[in-house]
Coordinates of C-alpha atoms and ligand atoms in Angstrom, one line a residue:
M1 CA 41.4 -58.0 17.1
S2 CA 38.6 -57.7 14.5
R3 CA 36.9 -54.3 14.3
N4 CA 33.5 -56.1 14.7
L5 CA 34.6 -57.5 18.0
E6 CA 36.1 -54.2 19.1
L7 CA 32.9 -52.3 18.3
F8 CA 30.8 -55.0 20.0
E9 CA 32.9 -54.8 23.2
R10 CA 32.7 -51.0 23.1
G11 CA 29.0 -51.0 22.3
K12 CA 28.2 -53.2 25.2
K13 CA 29.5 -50.5 27.6
S14 CA 27.0 -47.9 26.3
I15 CA 24.2 -50.0 24.9
P16 CA 22.5 -52.9 26.6
G17 CA 23.9 -56.0 25.0
G18 CA 25.7 -53.8 22.4
V19 CA 22.6 -53.7 20.2
N20 CA 19.3 -51.8 19.7
S21 CA 17.2 -54.9 18.9
P22 CA 17.9 -58.3 20.6
V23 CA 18.3 -60.7 17.6
R24 CA 21.2 -58.6 16.3
A25 CA 23.4 -59.7 19.2
F26 CA 23.9 -63.2 17.8
G27 CA 22.7 -64.6 21.1
Q28 CA 21.1 -67.7 19.4
V29 CA 24.1 -68.5 17.2
G30 CA 27.0 -67.3 19.3
G31 CA 30.0 -65.3 18.0
T32 CA 30.4 -61.7 17.1
P33 CA 27.7 -59.6 15.3
R34 CA 28.8 -58.1 12.0
F35 CA 28.7 -54.3 12.2
V36 CA 27.5 -53.0 8.9
K37 CA 29.6 -50.2 7.4
R38 CA 27.7 -49.9 4.1
A39 CA 25.4 -51.9 1.9
E40 CA 24.6 -51.9 -1.8
G41 CA 22.3 -54.2 -3.9
A42 CA 22.5 -57.8 -2.5
Y43 CA 25.7 -57.1 -0.4
F44 CA 26.9 -55.4 2.7
W45 CA 30.4 -54.8 4.0
D46 CA 31.2 -55.2 7.7
A47 CA 33.6 -53.2 9.9
D48 CA 36.5 -55.3 8.7
D49 CA 35.5 -54.6 5.1
K50 CA 34.5 -58.2 4.5
Q51 CA 31.8 -58.6 1.9
Y52 CA 28.6 -60.6 2.7
L53 CA 25.7 -61.7 0.5
D54 CA 22.8 -60.5 2.6
Y55 CA 19.6 -62.7 3.0
V56 CA 18.3 -60.6 5.9
G57 CA 17.7 -57.3 4.0
S58 CA 16.9 -55.4 7.2
W59 CA 14.4 -58.2 8.0
G60 CA 12.5 -57.6 4.9
P61 CA 12.4 -53.9 3.8
A62 CA 15.3 -54.1 1.3
I63 CA 13.2 -55.8 -1.4
V64 CA 14.8 -53.8 -4.2
G65 CA 18.3 -54.3 -2.8
H66 CA 20.2 -52.0 -0.5
A67 CA 20.7 -48.3 -1.4
H68 CA 18.7 -48.5 -4.6
P69 CA 19.6 -45.3 -6.5
E70 CA 15.9 -44.4 -7.0
V71 CA 15.0 -44.8 -3.4
V72 CA 18.1 -43.0 -2.2
S73 CA 17.5 -40.1 -4.6
A74 CA 13.9 -39.8 -3.4
V75 CA 15.0 -39.6 0.2
Q76 CA 17.7 -37.0 -0.7
Q77 CA 15.2 -34.9 -2.5
A78 CA 12.8 -35.0 0.3
A79 CA 15.5 -34.2 2.9
V80 CA 16.4 -30.9 1.4
G81 CA 12.7 -29.9 1.7
G82 CA 12.7 -30.4 5.4
L83 CA 12.8 -33.4 7.7
S84 CA 9.5 -33.3 9.6
F85 CA 6.7 -30.8 9.9
G86 CA 4.0 -32.2 12.2
A87 CA 1.5 -31.0 9.6
P88 CA 0.1 -33.0 6.6
T89 CA 2.0 -33.4 3.3
E90 CA 1.0 -34.3 -0.3
G91 CA 3.2 -37.5 -0.1
E92 CA 1.0 -38.9 2.7
V93 CA -2.1 -38.6 0.4
L94 CA -0.2 -40.2 -2.5
I95 CA 1.1 -43.2 -0.5
A96 CA -2.4 -43.7 1.1
E97 CA -3.9 -43.8 -2.5
E98 CA -1.1 -46.2 -3.6
I99 CA -1.8 -48.6 -0.7
R100 CA -5.6 -48.5 -1.4
K101 CA -5.0 -49.2 -5.1
L102 CA -2.8 -52.2 -4.3
L103 CA -5.0 -53.6 -1.5
P104 CA -8.7 -53.3 -2.2
S105 CA -9.6 -54.4 1.4
I106 CA -8.1 -51.1 2.6
E107 CA -10.6 -48.2 2.3
Q108 CA -8.8 -45.9 4.7
V109 CA -5.3 -46.1 6.0
R110 CA -3.3 -44.4 8.8
L111 CA 0.5 -44.1 8.7
V112 CA 2.7 -44.8 11.8
S113 CA 6.4 -45.3 12.3
S114 CA 6.8 -49.0 13.2
G115 CA 5.1 -52.3 12.9
T116 CA 4.6 -52.4 16.6
E117 CA 2.6 -49.2 16.5
A118 CA 0.5 -50.5 13.6
T119 CA -0.6 -53.7 15.3
M120 CA -1.0 -52.0 18.7
S121 CA -3.2 -49.4 17.1
A122 CA -5.2 -51.9 15.0
I123 CA -6.0 -53.9 18.2
R124 CA -7.1 -50.8 20.1
L125 CA -9.3 -49.9 17.1
A126 CA -10.8 -53.4 16.9
R127 CA -11.6 -53.2 20.6
G128 CA -13.1 -49.7 20.2
F129 CA -15.2 -50.7 17.2
T130 CA -16.6 -53.9 18.8
G131 CA -16.8 -52.8 22.4
R132 CA -15.1 -56.1 23.3
D133 CA -11.9 -56.8 25.2
L134 CA -10.8 -60.2 24.1
I135 CA -8.1 -60.7 21.5
V136 CA -6.9 -63.9 19.8
K137 CA -3.4 -64.5 18.6
F138 CA -1.4 -67.6 17.6
E139 CA 1.6 -69.1 19.2
G140 CA 4.8 -68.2 17.4
C141 CA 3.3 -65.2 15.5
Y142 CA 5.1 -62.0 16.3
H143 CA 3.2 -58.7 16.2
G144 CA 5.7 -56.3 17.7
H145 CA 6.5 -55.6 21.4
S146 CA 3.3 -54.0 22.8
D147 CA 2.2 -55.4 26.2
S148 CA -0.9 -57.3 25.3
L149 CA 1.0 -59.2 22.6
L150 CA 4.0 -60.4 24.6
V151 CA 2.2 -63.4 25.7
K152 CA 2.7 -67.2 25.7
A153 CA 0.0 -69.8 25.6
G154 CA -1.8 -70.7 28.8
S155 CA -1.7 -74.3 30.2
G156 CA -5.0 -75.4 28.6
L157 CA -7.5 -74.7 25.9
L158 CA -9.3 -71.4 26.6
T159 CA -6.9 -70.5 29.4
F160 CA -5.5 -67.0 28.9
G161 CA -1.9 -66.2 28.1
N162 CA 0.9 -65.4 30.5
P163 CA 3.3 -62.6 29.9
S164 CA 6.4 -63.8 27.9
S165 CA 8.4 -60.8 28.9
G166 CA 9.4 -59.2 32.2
G167 CA 7.7 -55.9 32.9
V168 CA 4.3 -57.0 31.5
P169 CA 1.7 -57.2 34.2
A170 CA -0.5 -60.3 33.9
D171 CA -3.4 -57.8 33.8
C172 CA -2.2 -56.7 30.4
T173 CA -2.3 -60.2 28.9
K174 CA -5.4 -61.5 30.6
H175 CA -7.5 -60.6 27.6
T176 CA -5.2 -62.3 25.1
L177 CA -6.0 -65.9 24.1
V178 CA -3.1 -67.8 22.4
L179 CA -4.1 -70.6 20.0
Q180 CA -2.1 -72.9 17.8
Y181 CA -1.4 -71.9 14.2
N182 CA -3.2 -74.2 11.6
D183 CA -5.4 -75.8 14.3
V184 CA -8.9 -75.4 12.8
E185 CA -10.6 -77.5 15.4
Q186 CA -9.3 -75.4 18.3
L187 CA -10.3 -72.2 16.5
E188 CA -13.8 -73.5 15.9
K189 CA -14.2 -74.7 19.5
T190 CA -13.0 -71.3 20.8
F191 CA -15.5 -69.4 18.6
R192 CA -18.3 -71.8 19.6
E193 CA -17.7 -71.1 23.3
I194 CA -16.7 -67.4 23.5
G195 CA -17.0 -66.0 19.9
G196 CA -19.3 -63.2 21.0
Q197 CA -16.6 -61.8 23.3
I198 CA -13.8 -61.7 20.8
A199 CA -12.8 -58.3 19.5
C200 CA -10.3 -59.5 17.0
V201 CA -8.1 -62.3 15.7
I202 CA -4.7 -61.1 14.7
L203 CA -2.3 -63.4 12.7
E204 CA 0.7 -63.5 10.4
P205 CA -1.2 -64.7 7.3
I206 CA 2.0 -66.4 6.3
A207 CA 4.2 -66.7 9.4
G208 CA 7.8 -65.5 9.2
N209 CA 8.7 -65.1 12.8
M210 CA 8.8 -68.8 13.7
N211 CA 10.7 -69.5 10.5
L212 CA 8.5 -69.5 7.4
I213 CA 5.2 -71.4 8.1
Q214 CA 2.3 -71.4 5.6
P215 CA -1.3 -71.7 6.7
S216 CA -3.6 -74.4 5.3
A217 CA -6.4 -73.4 3.1
E218 CA -8.9 -74.7 5.7
F219 CA -7.3 -72.5 8.4
V220 CA -7.5 -69.4 6.2
Q221 CA -11.2 -70.1 5.4
A222 CA -12.1 -70.8 9.0
L223 CA -10.5 -67.6 10.2
R224 CA -12.5 -65.5 7.7
S225 CA -15.9 -67.3 8.2
L226 CA -15.7 -67.6 12.0
T227 CA -14.7 -63.9 12.6
E228 CA -17.5 -62.8 10.2
Q229 CA -20.1 -65.0 11.8
H230 CA -19.3 -63.7 15.3
G231 CA -18.7 -60.0 14.6
A232 CA -15.0 -60.2 15.4
V233 CA -12.4 -58.1 13.4
L234 CA -10.0 -60.2 11.3
I235 CA -6.6 -58.5 11.3
Y236 CA -4.0 -59.6 8.8
D237 CA -0.7 -58.5 10.1
E238 CA 1.2 -58.1 6.8
V239 CA 4.1 -56.1 8.3
M240 CA 6.4 -58.9 6.9
T241 CA 4.3 -60.3 4.1
G242 CA 3.0 -57.0 2.7
F243 CA 4.3 -56.4 -0.8
R244 CA 6.9 -59.2 -0.3
V245 CA 5.0 -62.4 -1.0
A246 CA 3.0 -60.7 -3.8
L247 CA 2.1 -57.3 -5.0
N248 CA -1.4 -57.7 -3.4
C249 CA 0.2 -59.3 -0.4
A250 CA -0.8 -62.5 1.5
Q251 CA -4.5 -61.5 1.3
G252 CA -4.3 -61.5 -2.4
L253 CA -2.7 -65.0 -2.5
H254 CA -5.4 -66.2 -0.1
G255 CA -8.3 -64.5 -1.8
V256 CA -9.4 -63.2 1.6
K257 CA -10.6 -59.7 2.5
P258 CA -9.5 -59.0 6.1
D259 CA -11.3 -56.3 8.0
L260 CA -8.0 -54.6 9.0
T261 CA -4.4 -55.0 7.7
T262 CA -1.1 -53.8 9.2
L263 CA 1.8 -53.0 7.0
G264 CA 5.5 -52.2 7.7
K265 CA 8.9 -53.2 6.5
V266 CA 8.7 -53.0 2.6
V267 CA 6.1 -50.2 2.7
G268 CA 8.8 -47.9 4.1
G269 CA 11.6 -49.0 1.8
G270 CA 14.1 -49.1 4.7
M271 CA 12.9 -46.0 6.5
P272 CA 10.7 -46.0 9.6
L273 CA 7.2 -46.3 8.2
A274 CA 4.3 -48.6 8.8
A275 CA 0.5 -48.4 8.4
F276 CA -2.8 -49.9 9.5
G277 CA -6.0 -49.7 7.5
G278 CA -9.1 -51.5 6.3
R279 CA -12.9 -51.1 6.4
A280 CA -14.0 -47.5 6.3
D281 CA -16.6 -48.1 9.1
I282 CA -13.9 -49.4 11.4
M283 CA -11.4 -46.7 10.5
A284 CA -14.0 -44.1 11.2
C285 CA -13.6 -44.9 14.9
I286 CA -10.1 -43.5 15.0
A287 CA -9.4 -39.9 16.2
P288 CA -10.1 -37.3 15.0
L289 CA -13.2 -38.9 13.5
G290 CA -14.0 -41.3 16.4
S291 CA -13.2 -42.0 20.0
V292 CA -10.2 -44.4 19.7
Y293 CA -7.1 -42.3 20.3
Q294 CA -4.0 -42.8 18.2
A295 CA -1.3 -40.2 17.2
G296 CA 2.4 -39.8 16.3
T297 CA 4.8 -36.8 16.1
L298 CA 6.8 -38.4 13.3
S299 CA 3.8 -40.3 11.6
G300 CA 3.9 -40.0 7.9
N301 CA 7.4 -38.6 8.0
P302 CA 8.3 -37.1 4.6
L303 CA 11.5 -39.0 4.2
S304 CA 9.9 -42.3 5.0
V305 CA 7.0 -41.6 2.7
A306 CA 9.4 -40.7 -0.1
A307 CA 11.3 -44.0 0.4
G308 CA 8.0 -45.9 0.5
L309 CA 6.6 -44.3 -2.6
A310 CA 9.8 -45.0 -4.6
T311 CA 9.9 -48.6 -3.4
L312 CA 6.2 -49.2 -4.2
K313 CA 6.8 -47.8 -7.7
L314 CA 9.8 -50.2 -8.3
I315 CA 7.9 -53.3 -7.2
Q316 CA 5.1 -52.5 -9.6
Q317 CA 7.4 -53.0 -12.6
P318 CA 6.0 -55.8 -14.8
G319 CA 7.2 -59.2 -13.7
F320 CA 8.9 -58.0 -10.5
H321 CA 7.3 -60.5 -8.1
E322 CA 7.3 -63.3 -10.7
T323 CA 11.1 -63.0 -11.0
L324 CA 11.6 -62.6 -7.3
G325 CA 9.4 -65.6 -6.5
R326 CA 11.1 -67.8 -9.1
R327 CA 14.6 -67.0 -7.8
T328 CA 13.5 -67.4 -4.2
A329 CA 11.9 -70.8 -5.0
R330 CA 15.1 -71.8 -6.8
L331 CA 17.1 -70.9 -3.7
A332 CA 14.9 -72.9 -1.4
Q333 CA 14.9 -75.9 -3.7
G334 CA 18.7 -75.6 -4.2
L335 CA 19.3 -75.6 -0.4
A336 CA 17.2 -78.8 0.0
D337 CA 19.0 -80.5 -2.9
A338 CA 22.4 -79.5 -1.6
A339 CA 21.5 -80.9 1.8
R340 CA 20.3 -84.2 0.3
A341 CA 23.6 -84.4 -1.6
A342 CA 25.5 -83.9 1.7
G343 CA 23.4 -86.4 3.5
V344 CA 21.9 -83.8 5.8
T345 CA 18.1 -83.8 6.7
M346 CA 16.6 -80.5 5.6
S347 CA 13.4 -79.3 4.0
S348 CA 12.6 -75.8 2.6
D349 CA 9.8 -73.6 1.5
S350 CA 9.2 -70.2 -0.1
V351 CA 6.5 -67.7 -1.0
G352 CA 7.3 -64.8 -3.2
G353 CA 10.5 -63.2 -1.8
M354 CA 10.5 -65.0 1.5
F355 CA 12.0 -68.4 2.2
G356 CA 12.5 -70.9 5.1
F357 CA 14.8 -73.9 5.5
Y358 CA 14.4 -76.4 8.3
F359 CA 16.7 -79.0 9.7
S360 CA 13.7 -81.5 9.8
E361 CA 12.1 -84.0 7.4
Q362 CA 9.2 -81.7 6.6
A363 CA 8.3 -78.0 6.7
P364 CA 6.7 -77.3 10.1
K365 CA 3.0 -76.4 10.4
S366 CA 3.1 -74.9 13.9
Y367 CA 5.4 -73.3 16.5
A368 CA 5.6 -76.6 18.3
E369 CA 6.9 -78.3 15.1
A370 CA 9.3 -75.4 14.4
T371 CA 10.9 -75.9 17.7
R372 CA 11.6 -79.6 17.0
C373 CA 14.1 -78.7 14.2
D374 CA 17.8 -79.4 14.8
I375 CA 18.9 -76.1 16.3
E376 CA 22.6 -77.2 16.9
R377 CA 23.0 -78.0 13.2
F378 CA 21.4 -74.7 12.3
K379 CA 24.1 -72.9 14.4
R380 CA 26.9 -74.8 12.7
F381 CA 25.4 -74.1 9.2
F382 CA 24.9 -70.4 10.0
H383 CA 28.6 -70.0 10.9
A384 CA 29.8 -72.1 7.9
M385 CA 27.7 -69.9 5.6
L386 CA 29.2 -66.8 7.3
D387 CA 32.6 -68.1 6.5
E388 CA 31.5 -68.5 2.9
G389 CA 30.5 -64.8 2.9
V390 CA 26.7 -65.5 3.1
Y391 CA 24.8 -63.7 5.8
L392 CA 21.6 -65.6 6.9
A393 CA 19.3 -64.6 9.7
P394 CA 21.2 -65.3 13.0
S395 CA 18.2 -67.3 14.3
A396 CA 16.5 -70.6 13.4
Y397 CA 13.1 -68.9 13.9
E398 CA 13.3 -66.2 11.2
A399 CA 12.4 -66.4 7.6
G400 CA 15.0 -65.4 4.9
F401 CA 14.6 -62.6 2.4
V402 CA 15.6 -62.2 -1.2
S403 CA 15.7 -58.9 -3.1
S404 CA 15.5 -58.1 -6.8
A405 CA 19.3 -57.4 -6.6
H406 CA 19.8 -61.2 -6.0
S407 CA 20.5 -62.2 -9.6
D408 CA 20.2 -65.8 -10.9
E409 CA 24.0 -66.0 -10.7
I410 CA 24.0 -64.9 -7.0
I411 CA 21.4 -67.5 -6.2
E412 CA 23.5 -70.2 -7.8
Q413 CA 26.6 -69.0 -6.0
T414 CA 24.6 -69.2 -2.7
I415 CA 23.5 -72.8 -3.4
A416 CA 27.1 -73.8 -4.2
A417 CA 28.3 -72.2 -0.9
A418 CA 25.5 -74.0 0.9
G419 CA 26.8 -77.3 -0.6
R420 CA 30.3 -76.7 0.8
A421 CA 28.9 -75.5 4.2
L422 CA 26.5 -78.5 4.5
S423 CA 29.4 -81.0 4.0
R424 CA 31.0 -79.5 7.1
V425 CA 27.9 -79.5 9.5
Ligands
PLP1 C1 8.5 -57.0 12.2 C2 7.1 -57.3 12.5 C3 6.4 -56.5 13.4 C4 7.0 -55.4 14.2 O1 7.4 -54.4 13.4 P1 8.5 -53.3 14.0 O2 8.6 -52.3 12.9 O3 9.7 -54.1 14.3 O4 7.9 -52.8 15.2 C5 5.0 -56.8 13.5 N1 4.5 -57.8 12.9 C6 5.2 -58.6 12.0 C7 4.5 -59.7 11.3 C8 6.5 -58.4 11.8 O5 7.2 -59.2 11.0

């Protein structure tokens, strides 16, 4: 029996579903999850010592490749000085300054330990600042697992969302309005009718949790102008896109200054670290300065901050994102070309170090379109690539991630593997 299967079976006895986050269980694609023994650069090795080329990268954080010597050494050095103090450290000041330098929209920033905490806190802050309850999100955008965000669209326009998870009281989602991504008309109508009641609009400025979906320029513009006009807080949830799509993030690419930004994944370089920040007048509402409560025993953890600082330094090397973006675009194009050669309908897209491929004629523009892709074919392709030693996200609704350790040669090997896999699916 494979050691992966043995660990999965054993794990299921002690851990619900054998995993500590649901997508790891391979539920969407079937088969046995790979248990990672170690990882280095673009590769990881599973419990059977089989090598995989990794396009998940811990769902984004591993932008400089796994176990980068400079990141590992920064964590090791921090560790010998103590693991956690519950008192401020110099590193927290340094990383806050670094974040502010890279993102001019952030005047003040607070560190937390997960993206979920960052978005949950940003929303509480937006509500405290505006004195309004209503929040707007978009179908298919994921912002972590806090109650008010685990919501699916109501039955009609301007009907409030229903919980999308057990254990979430309808009372917790009754202030959450779920709109369609890229639907400018619906957004305008919503603001026309109830704009004065909206505390904030939160979105993935480039969506990566319903596969990769890019916003239209009109959608981006409408979001900024409507929120400004109606005194609602615009929250760019850049937990995934932050420092991945560009050094100045999605907001830099869009030329938009959001009121608040949430960060996670890359900012912690693989350690538990996330952040929310933005306009100083809004951030002044947070405790201890203001009345909106937010706290964390491990917030700004010295090991996480050390990993984050080392990673932020590496990604500021000249040409880092240009090379990453070029290789990622080559991969996306190569996948689509390989599909065409194999007679398989597929489209693809990429931004910076993030890519998507879709078993459909065109890249989707909304969650509804994303769900119309050929999921059965995705599953077959996923397993064919796994056989080729290429580890893609085990879900058709997740973006893929490339790191600086993915060389041109590795990208070409991946495209060749995809060509062989596609001829079998
Ligand atoms: C991953 C993610 C989150 C949640 O972050 P966690 O660290 O998993 O809690 C929130 N928003 C976006 C856009 C994400 O991609």
